[in-house]
Amino acid sequence: MSGTVIRVRERPATASATGRARRLALLCGASLAGLCLVTPVAAQTENPDEAARAPAIIAAPGSSGAAGMVDESALRYYASQKQTARMKAEAARLKQLYPGWVEPTDLDTLQPSPPEEAPLWDLFTAGRFDDLDAAIAARRAADPNWRPSDELSRKLLRASFRSRLKALTSARKTADIVALYRADPSALDPSDVESYWTTAEALASEGGTAEALALYKSVLDTSNDTGVRLATIQKAMSTLPMAMAEKLVAMGRSDAEGGSEFKAIANDITRARIVADLHGAPAQEPSPADMAAFQTYARASGDSSQTGLLGWYTYNHRQFRAALDWFKLAISRGGDAMIAHGLAHTLRELGMLREAEEVAYAWRDKYVGNSILFIDLMGRKLTQANPSFIDLDRINRYAKVTLATASGEGAEALGWYAYNSCQFEAALEWFQHAVAWLPSESAVTGYALSLQRLKRKPDYLTLVNRYDGLFPKVVDLLFREGPAGPPLACAATADASPPQGARPAPGAAPASAPAPAARNTAAYGRVPKPDSSGDGQAKPLPVQRSEFPLAVPAENPLRYAPPSLARVVADRQDGAFLAEPPASKTMPLVARRVSGAGPMPYESYGFNLMPGYDGSERPSTLSEPGEGTLWRAQQAARTRAPQERAASETDRFTLPNSQAVNRGYDNPDTAPSSMQRP
Amino acid sequence: MTRTMLPILGLVLGAALAAAGPWIGPARAQDGASPVPPATAIPGAPSAKGDAMPGASRATALVDSLKNPDVWRSYRSRFITEAGRVVDTANGMISHSEGQGYGMLLAVAANDRVTFERLWGWTRANLMVRSDELMAWRWEPGKRPAVADLNNASDGDVLVAWALTEAAEAWDEPSYRVAARRMAVEVARKTILFKDKNGALLLPAVSGFSAAERADGPLINLSYWVFPAFARLPIVAPEFDWTALTASGLNLIRRSRFGTAKLPTEWISLKGEEPRPADGFPPLFSYNAIRIPLYMVWAGVGRPADYEPFVALWSGPDRERLPIVDTADGRTVESLSESGYTALSALLLCDRKGTPLPDGFGRPQAGENYYPTTLHLLSMVALQMRNLSCPAR
């Protein structure tokens, strides 16, 4: 019944520890196999001593009965009977059994329990608290002046608190635990460390971190048991923000050698500080010595999650060479897809883009983030102003991943690559996919340009008219001199006809390299400037009435289902769906105002738009995400970055063209855009 | 809240973006920009969550939770076009991201993969016209152009991201998983204020509701807190603290008890110390807010006291209609009489009081509009997923 906490130091892993390990494994399985670096704590310990202590630290609260309780009933009985010799003997016995135990201070004040309470004490001893409550109530009903002795009242209060706490804990009713505790904090038995921990954990999870901290603190104030003290730190670090747990760490006493009594769990403390740093939570920075010790431990442990942690930590501090070493070590020790994700990002930061692409590709199926990283990494390469030669196999596999993940980003990147190398038919097909999956202004522009190049005028006009009022840059294509703006670099040799046999068409055999065009170095001169339509002066419209405005269906009909569904989705199912209501009137020819779309190019010629759905008459742009969003922080870091990077080792890997490809919606005026390039 | 999954803020992502920014294509690529430090091991385990706060681990899957195929077939034929557009029949036959999200969720619940693909195909082809991973929220047929507003609606984005997550889980389709992650990450980084003084705040949209943009901002709409989604989005975007959103939502519901009826309004200002009805909006508990108890029951979150105002409101003698309440004076200004709405009260009272379900609970009426019918089907799904049993009276 008693002493679990104290004794567990000598015990091997308990059932509750393995149970938790299993639960964590399940959690990981339920989400994404690659996501879980969470390891059971037992696995994080580095030496046999720690392994032996682990169960005390991770034992699920409530699993060990009234663990933590020192049975003081005999002691208190002797004290109340004033049998001092026996009392002292019992105290000595308890001290020997439980080295951390402290003698209660109220022994002198205890009064002998009245003889008529004997049956009530029997009920108490038997743990029949409900019956005891009932008996007391019955007694008081018969004799309103009677009340149980203070000793019995107090013990009953604490015992019933403990038993209710236990029940609530196993039912995981944290809110009820908090309510129970707050109803009468004095019901918490100071000698019952387990209950302190359980209550503190519930408080922390319900937002009562300050109260939780106070409970942990009072354990440290009163307990001299090393195991209890270490476990309290462990528990606090797992339930409280590290900044609060640091206050408890600071309470560590100095041992004989002048070190902290918590040095046995120094690596756990360092780990908690590292994790807090990764989560952007305040915590003390690990000292160089602690960091070195943790690194030694991580190297020796063979546990990829620990080396991986150091990988993320160094990455976070922009020490990419170190991060590379740690991630590589973690991968060599069986690191998972999330480790690979860190490795790929580190390689990217070091300018080793080719390697980053390979890592992301290799791990694409194990973690969705790698798939996305692969698409985005190579998307950058493909949308560079001057397309460079890219190996056939690389384009093919990129096309495959793009189709398998129905990536609008990938399709648009392939579209631009094909377009900029004068493979207009391939470009058209990729842009069709892009417009089906992610019809951004840039994708629709690419599609329109491809249609224009291929002289598919009706389709081109339908598209431009469909996005009238929404995409100024698409509409602007109609208002330019010449069909498609300045010539493409590749057009010198390729003109409007794509190189034969080099057509990465999405549906059929995947892409092949645009080799002839790409090797045409003579065409690689300047990046054409965006064509600005005039210099602000009103000019006659170069657009014919037969082209604009036209009444066109408003709905974007393009669809590309995943391969597994492509056929069934195309099947008609009469009656299974709502018939699209016929348009009550013909499609309007004048566009309405759309919030956030900005002005249309023809407005500068004095034409106006209809009011928007909300009555708006003026063009508007959308504001950026507000203060306090992660996006905002990222933007701020982006503008800080050039200075930071200037002195960094990454510079020698920086690609010369990297500033040229931001086709950001957020900054359309300053960012040269590939859609404007042709 | 504790620190189990604090968002990986600032430094990590920011540092990466700093260098990564320029190469990203149309400012939408995310993982190229966002390294995702893992949910790392910390000493001990994440703090235990009681019944009041189920975490992702105990949330059940959505697929196959709509057991009645006739109900689904009828819904599909009345509100979903062959192209995959969900039609708001009482609202000028328009569509919106929220409706597409509900349709996609119900398609997963009905295990109708083909219809799901139609819905998602239409959604992305017509609403994903912003230059990021979120959706323009409003689409109107017969208009030039059909998109009415490039702003997003965070609840629509959350619903679609959740539906894609469920679809990816149910059918193991990589394209859904990729799309779910991109959208969930975008919601988290553009519309959530993780470190607000009120806890994590879900702004109603990227633009227009922040403290900088409105005198009474930030503004929130508590019915945008789709609690059951927050239990599942960690599957695709584990680096964000979705649990904090659940906690903050419940906390704000607790504090947003206006007037004698002690009910939240649709739009709430968080400008001051305590929530208050937002300026320029009628202080009503109305069409939006009636979904708050639906999402609470669906996710099984909150303390008993959190439900009390809703239980009190819907326990009145008139169980055939749902009242719209002016929180200023506590009076009912209008009643929602379509029976689909009363599925919400039936679900709540079943969950809280074990009240038997009305006869019509399993049979949505054929003549009703998109919104009440959708809420009705969602209530049926919630009942099934929560495994609630209240025999019909």
Short mmCIF file of C-alpha atoms in Angstrom, two decimals, chain B residues 8-299:
data_model
loop_
_atom_site.label_atom_id
_atom_site.label_comp_id
_atom_site.label_asym_id
_atom_site.label_seq_id
_atom_site.Cartn_x
_atom_site.Cartn_y
_atom_site.Cartn_z
CA ILE B 8 6.59 26.35 -33.87
CA LEU B 9 6.56 30.06 -34.08
CA GLY B 10 8.79 32.74 -35.24
CA LEU B 11 12.30 31.63 -35.34
CA VAL B 12 12.05 28.26 -36.90
CA LEU B 13 9.72 29.00 -39.74
CA GLY B 14 10.75 32.57 -40.05
CA ALA B 15 14.37 31.73 -40.37
CA ALA B 16 13.65 29.25 -43.05
CA LEU B 17 11.37 31.53 -44.95
CA ALA B 18 13.91 34.25 -44.77
CA ALA B 19 16.16 32.36 -47.04
CA ALA B 20 13.54 30.40 -48.82
CA GLY B 21 11.25 33.21 -49.73
CA PRO B 22 12.37 34.23 -53.14
CA TRP B 23 12.44 30.90 -54.82
CA ILE B 24 8.96 29.86 -53.98
CA GLY B 25 6.72 30.05 -56.94
CA PRO B 26 3.54 32.00 -56.56
CA ALA B 27 3.95 32.76 -52.88
CA ARG B 28 2.00 29.72 -52.00
CA ALA B 29 4.54 27.01 -51.59
CA GLN B 30 4.62 26.12 -47.95
CA ASP B 31 6.73 23.24 -47.03
CA GLY B 32 9.47 24.65 -49.05
CA ALA B 33 9.26 27.47 -46.59
CA SER B 34 8.17 25.78 -43.45
CA PRO B 35 10.40 23.25 -41.86
CA VAL B 36 8.39 21.26 -39.46
CA PRO B 37 10.22 20.47 -36.30
CA PRO B 38 8.68 17.27 -35.10
CA ALA B 39 6.44 16.88 -32.16
CA THR B 40 9.56 16.21 -30.24
CA ALA B 41 10.01 14.04 -27.26
CA ILE B 42 9.83 15.95 -24.06
CA PRO B 43 10.52 14.53 -20.65
CA GLY B 44 7.40 12.86 -19.54
CA ALA B 45 4.48 12.78 -21.88
CA PRO B 46 2.04 15.39 -23.01
CA SER B 47 -0.25 16.24 -20.18
CA ALA B 48 -3.23 14.04 -19.76
CA LYS B 49 -6.45 15.37 -21.10
CA GLY B 50 -9.61 14.55 -19.30
CA ASP B 51 -13.02 13.95 -20.78
CA ALA B 52 -13.49 17.63 -21.09
CA MET B 53 -10.64 17.92 -23.49
CA PRO B 54 -10.34 15.04 -25.86
CA GLY B 55 -7.21 15.26 -27.88
CA ALA B 56 -6.68 14.06 -31.39
CA SER B 57 -5.91 10.59 -30.21
CA ARG B 58 -9.40 9.75 -29.19
CA ALA B 59 -11.23 11.42 -32.04
CA THR B 60 -12.98 8.94 -34.24
CA ALA B 61 -12.91 8.86 -37.99
CA LEU B 62 -15.73 10.43 -39.96
CA VAL B 63 -16.01 7.87 -42.71
CA ASP B 64 -19.15 5.73 -42.66
CA SER B 65 -20.78 7.73 -39.91
CA LEU B 66 -23.78 8.62 -42.06
CA LYS B 67 -25.46 5.27 -42.03
CA ASN B 68 -28.55 6.00 -44.05
CA PRO B 69 -27.79 5.90 -47.81
CA ASP B 70 -31.25 7.20 -48.74
CA VAL B 71 -30.73 10.31 -46.67
CA TRP B 72 -27.47 10.97 -48.46
CA ARG B 73 -28.85 10.26 -51.95
CA SER B 74 -31.70 12.63 -51.30
CA TYR B 75 -29.33 15.32 -50.03
CA ARG B 76 -27.09 14.93 -53.04
CA SER B 77 -29.94 15.21 -55.53
CA ARG B 78 -31.26 18.33 -53.86
CA PHE B 79 -28.19 20.37 -53.11
CA ILE B 80 -25.19 19.14 -55.13
CA THR B 81 -24.87 19.75 -58.86
CA GLU B 82 -23.26 17.21 -61.12
CA ALA B 83 -20.26 19.49 -61.36
CA GLY B 84 -19.84 19.29 -57.58
CA ARG B 85 -21.26 22.61 -56.49
CA VAL B 86 -23.20 22.74 -53.20
CA VAL B 87 -26.13 25.08 -53.71
CA ASP B 88 -27.47 27.30 -50.95
CA THR B 89 -31.08 27.07 -52.01
CA ALA B 90 -32.41 29.73 -49.69
CA ASN B 91 -29.75 32.23 -50.60
CA GLY B 92 -29.95 32.95 -54.33
CA MET B 93 -28.56 29.54 -55.26
CA ILE B 94 -25.07 30.74 -54.44
CA SER B 95 -22.25 28.61 -53.13
CA HIS B 96 -19.63 29.18 -50.49
CA SER B 97 -16.57 27.51 -49.06
CA GLU B 98 -18.49 26.52 -45.94
CA GLY B 99 -21.12 24.69 -48.01
CA GLN B 100 -18.46 22.91 -50.04
CA GLY B 101 -16.85 21.87 -46.76
CA TYR B 102 -20.07 20.52 -45.33
CA GLY B 103 -20.78 18.68 -48.58
CA MET B 104 -17.31 17.13 -48.58
CA LEU B 105 -17.64 16.08 -44.94
CA LEU B 106 -21.00 14.46 -45.59
CA ALA B 107 -19.62 12.69 -48.67
CA VAL B 108 -16.90 11.15 -46.51
CA ALA B 109 -19.47 10.27 -43.86
CA ALA B 110 -21.53 8.56 -46.55
CA ASN B 111 -18.38 6.91 -47.93
CA ASP B 112 -19.20 8.33 -51.37
CA ARG B 113 -15.81 8.77 -52.92
CA VAL B 114 -17.01 9.75 -56.36
CA THR B 115 -19.19 12.57 -55.09
CA PHE B 116 -16.38 13.71 -52.83
CA GLU B 117 -14.08 14.04 -55.81
CA ARG B 118 -16.73 16.05 -57.70
CA LEU B 119 -17.14 18.37 -54.73
CA TRP B 120 -13.43 18.86 -54.24
CA GLY B 121 -12.88 19.20 -57.99
CA TRP B 122 -15.43 22.02 -58.19
CA THR B 123 -14.14 23.64 -55.03
CA ARG B 124 -10.55 23.91 -56.12
CA ALA B 125 -11.39 24.84 -59.72
CA ASN B 126 -13.67 27.67 -58.68
CA LEU B 127 -12.78 28.89 -55.22
CA MET B 128 -9.00 28.49 -55.04
CA VAL B 129 -8.43 31.67 -57.02
CA ARG B 130 -6.48 33.44 -54.30
CA SER B 131 -2.74 33.34 -54.58
CA ASP B 132 -2.40 31.16 -51.54
CA GLU B 133 -3.85 27.89 -50.29
CA LEU B 134 -7.14 29.31 -49.04
CA MET B 135 -10.47 29.72 -50.77
CA ALA B 136 -12.40 32.75 -51.91
CA TRP B 137 -15.45 32.34 -49.76
CA ARG B 138 -18.38 33.35 -51.95
CA TRP B 139 -19.44 32.29 -55.46
CA GLU B 140 -22.57 33.44 -57.27
CA PRO B 141 -23.89 31.88 -60.45
CA GLY B 142 -24.75 34.14 -63.35
CA LYS B 143 -22.37 36.85 -62.25
CA ARG B 144 -19.31 38.26 -64.03
CA PRO B 145 -17.15 37.08 -62.40
CA ALA B 146 -18.77 34.43 -60.24
CA VAL B 147 -16.36 34.89 -57.36
CA ALA B 148 -17.74 37.73 -55.27
CA ASP B 149 -14.93 38.33 -52.80
CA LEU B 150 -11.31 37.25 -52.74
CA ASN B 151 -11.30 37.19 -48.96
CA ASN B 152 -11.51 33.79 -47.31
CA ALA B 153 -13.78 32.49 -44.56
CA SER B 154 -11.76 30.66 -41.96
CA ASP B 155 -14.53 28.23 -41.07
CA GLY B 156 -14.90 27.21 -44.70
CA ASP B 157 -11.16 26.62 -44.93
CA VAL B 158 -11.15 24.64 -41.69
CA LEU B 159 -14.08 22.52 -42.86
CA VAL B 160 -12.52 21.73 -46.24
CA ALA B 161 -9.12 21.00 -44.71
CA TRP B 162 -10.80 18.69 -42.22
CA ALA B 163 -12.84 16.96 -44.94
CA LEU B 164 -9.67 16.43 -47.01
CA THR B 165 -7.94 15.01 -43.93
CA GLU B 166 -10.79 12.58 -43.36
CA ALA B 167 -10.84 11.64 -47.03
CA ALA B 168 -7.10 11.03 -47.02
CA GLU B 169 -7.45 8.84 -43.95
CA ALA B 170 -10.48 6.97 -45.26
CA TRP B 171 -9.30 6.30 -48.80
CA ASP B 172 -5.54 6.71 -48.49
CA GLU B 173 -5.44 9.20 -51.34
CA PRO B 174 -2.16 11.14 -51.43
CA SER B 175 -3.60 14.09 -53.33
CA TYR B 176 -6.14 14.69 -50.57
CA ARG B 177 -3.46 14.50 -47.91
CA VAL B 178 -1.25 16.99 -49.72
CA ALA B 179 -4.15 19.39 -50.23
CA ALA B 180 -5.28 18.99 -46.62
CA ARG B 181 -1.85 19.85 -45.30
CA ARG B 182 -1.36 22.85 -47.54
CA MET B 183 -4.72 24.29 -46.53
CA ALA B 184 -4.41 23.51 -42.82
CA VAL B 185 -0.96 25.08 -42.64
CA GLU B 186 -2.21 28.16 -44.45
CA VAL B 187 -5.14 28.53 -42.04
CA ALA B 188 -2.78 28.20 -39.10
CA ARG B 189 -0.21 30.69 -40.31
CA LYS B 190 -2.55 33.29 -41.74
CA THR B 191 -5.71 33.32 -39.64
CA ILE B 192 -4.75 32.11 -36.16
CA LEU B 193 -3.22 34.31 -33.50
CA PHE B 194 -1.65 31.67 -31.29
CA LYS B 195 -0.35 34.09 -28.70
CA ASP B 196 -3.26 36.42 -28.20
CA LYS B 197 -4.05 37.39 -24.62
CA ASN B 198 -7.27 35.37 -24.95
CA GLY B 199 -5.39 32.28 -26.04
CA ALA B 200 -5.33 31.08 -29.63
CA LEU B 201 -7.70 33.18 -31.75
CA LEU B 202 -9.15 32.06 -35.04
CA LEU B 203 -9.82 35.23 -37.01
CA PRO B 204 -12.86 34.96 -39.29
CA ALA B 205 -10.75 35.74 -42.35
CA VAL B 206 -7.26 36.79 -43.38
CA SER B 207 -8.45 40.34 -43.99
CA GLY B 208 -10.72 42.71 -42.19
CA PHE B 209 -11.10 41.50 -38.61
CA SER B 210 -7.85 42.24 -36.82
CA ALA B 211 -7.23 44.84 -34.15
CA ALA B 212 -5.48 46.97 -36.75
CA GLU B 213 -8.39 46.87 -39.15
CA ARG B 214 -11.36 47.46 -36.88
CA ALA B 215 -11.84 49.84 -34.00
CA ASP B 216 -13.45 47.03 -32.01
CA GLY B 217 -11.09 44.35 -33.34
CA PRO B 218 -10.08 41.67 -33.11
CA LEU B 219 -13.46 40.26 -34.02
CA ILE B 220 -14.35 36.63 -33.70
CA ASN B 221 -17.21 34.36 -34.58
CA LEU B 222 -17.39 31.47 -32.14
CA SER B 223 -19.24 29.28 -34.62
CA TYR B 224 -16.03 29.24 -36.68
CA TRP B 225 -14.42 27.13 -33.93
CA VAL B 226 -15.08 23.75 -35.53
CA PHE B 227 -14.05 21.68 -32.50
CA PRO B 228 -14.22 18.24 -34.14
CA ALA B 229 -11.88 19.52 -36.86
CA PHE B 230 -9.30 20.65 -34.31
CA ALA B 231 -9.11 17.09 -33.03
CA ARG B 232 -8.20 15.81 -36.50
CA LEU B 233 -6.10 18.48 -38.17
CA PRO B 234 -3.01 17.41 -36.20
CA ILE B 235 -2.96 14.41 -38.52
CA VAL B 236 -1.80 16.64 -41.37
CA ALA B 237 -0.38 19.66 -39.53
CA PRO B 238 1.01 18.36 -36.24
CA GLU B 239 3.29 21.32 -35.66
CA PHE B 240 0.40 23.60 -34.73
CA ASP B 241 -1.31 23.69 -31.36
CA TRP B 242 -4.87 22.91 -32.43
CA THR B 243 -5.62 21.86 -28.87
CA ALA B 244 -5.00 25.42 -27.78
CA LEU B 245 -7.72 26.49 -30.19
CA THR B 246 -10.16 24.13 -28.54
CA ALA B 247 -9.23 25.44 -25.11
CA SER B 248 -9.49 29.08 -26.14
CA GLY B 249 -12.81 28.51 -27.89
CA LEU B 250 -14.33 26.94 -24.81
CA ASN B 251 -12.93 29.68 -22.65
CA LEU B 252 -14.41 32.36 -24.90
CA ILE B 253 -17.77 30.58 -24.97
CA ARG B 254 -17.68 30.63 -21.17
CA ARG B 255 -16.98 34.35 -21.12
CA SER B 256 -19.34 35.34 -23.91
CA ARG B 257 -22.60 35.16 -22.04
CA PHE B 258 -24.46 38.29 -22.94
CA GLY B 259 -27.66 39.57 -21.41
CA THR B 260 -30.25 37.67 -19.47
CA ALA B 261 -30.19 34.71 -21.85
CA LYS B 262 -26.42 34.41 -21.28
CA LEU B 263 -25.87 33.59 -24.93
CA PRO B 264 -23.03 34.52 -27.29
CA THR B 265 -23.72 36.78 -30.24
CA GLU B 266 -22.72 35.91 -33.78
CA TRP B 267 -19.93 38.47 -33.87
CA ILE B 268 -17.89 39.27 -30.79
CA SER B 269 -15.37 42.01 -30.10
CA LEU B 270 -12.27 41.11 -28.11
CA LYS B 271 -11.02 44.65 -27.93
CA GLY B 272 -11.44 45.01 -24.18
CA GLU B 273 -10.73 42.84 -21.20
CA GLU B 274 -13.91 40.84 -21.67
CA PRO B 275 -15.75 39.78 -24.82
CA ARG B 276 -18.69 41.93 -25.89
CA PRO B 277 -21.06 42.00 -28.87
CA ALA B 278 -19.29 43.50 -31.87
CA ASP B 279 -20.15 46.96 -33.15
CA GLY B 280 -22.32 47.24 -36.21
CA PHE B 281 -23.83 43.79 -35.91
CA PRO B 282 -27.21 43.01 -34.36
CA PRO B 283 -26.47 41.40 -30.97
CA LEU B 284 -28.19 38.17 -31.96
CA PHE B 285 -27.77 34.54 -31.15
CA SER B 286 -28.70 33.43 -34.63
CA TYR B 287 -27.95 31.33 -37.72
CA ASN B 288 -24.22 31.26 -37.08
CA ALA B 289 -24.16 30.69 -33.37
CA ILE B 290 -26.63 27.81 -33.34
CA ARG B 291 -23.74 25.69 -34.59
CA ILE B 292 -21.68 26.27 -31.45
CA PRO B 293 -23.40 23.51 -29.42
CA LEU B 294 -23.32 21.23 -32.48
CA TYR B 295 -19.54 21.43 -32.67
CA MET B 296 -19.20 21.08 -28.89
CA VAL B 297 -21.31 17.93 -28.77
CA TRP B 298 -19.71 16.55 -31.91
CA ALA B 299 -16.24 16.84 -30.38
#
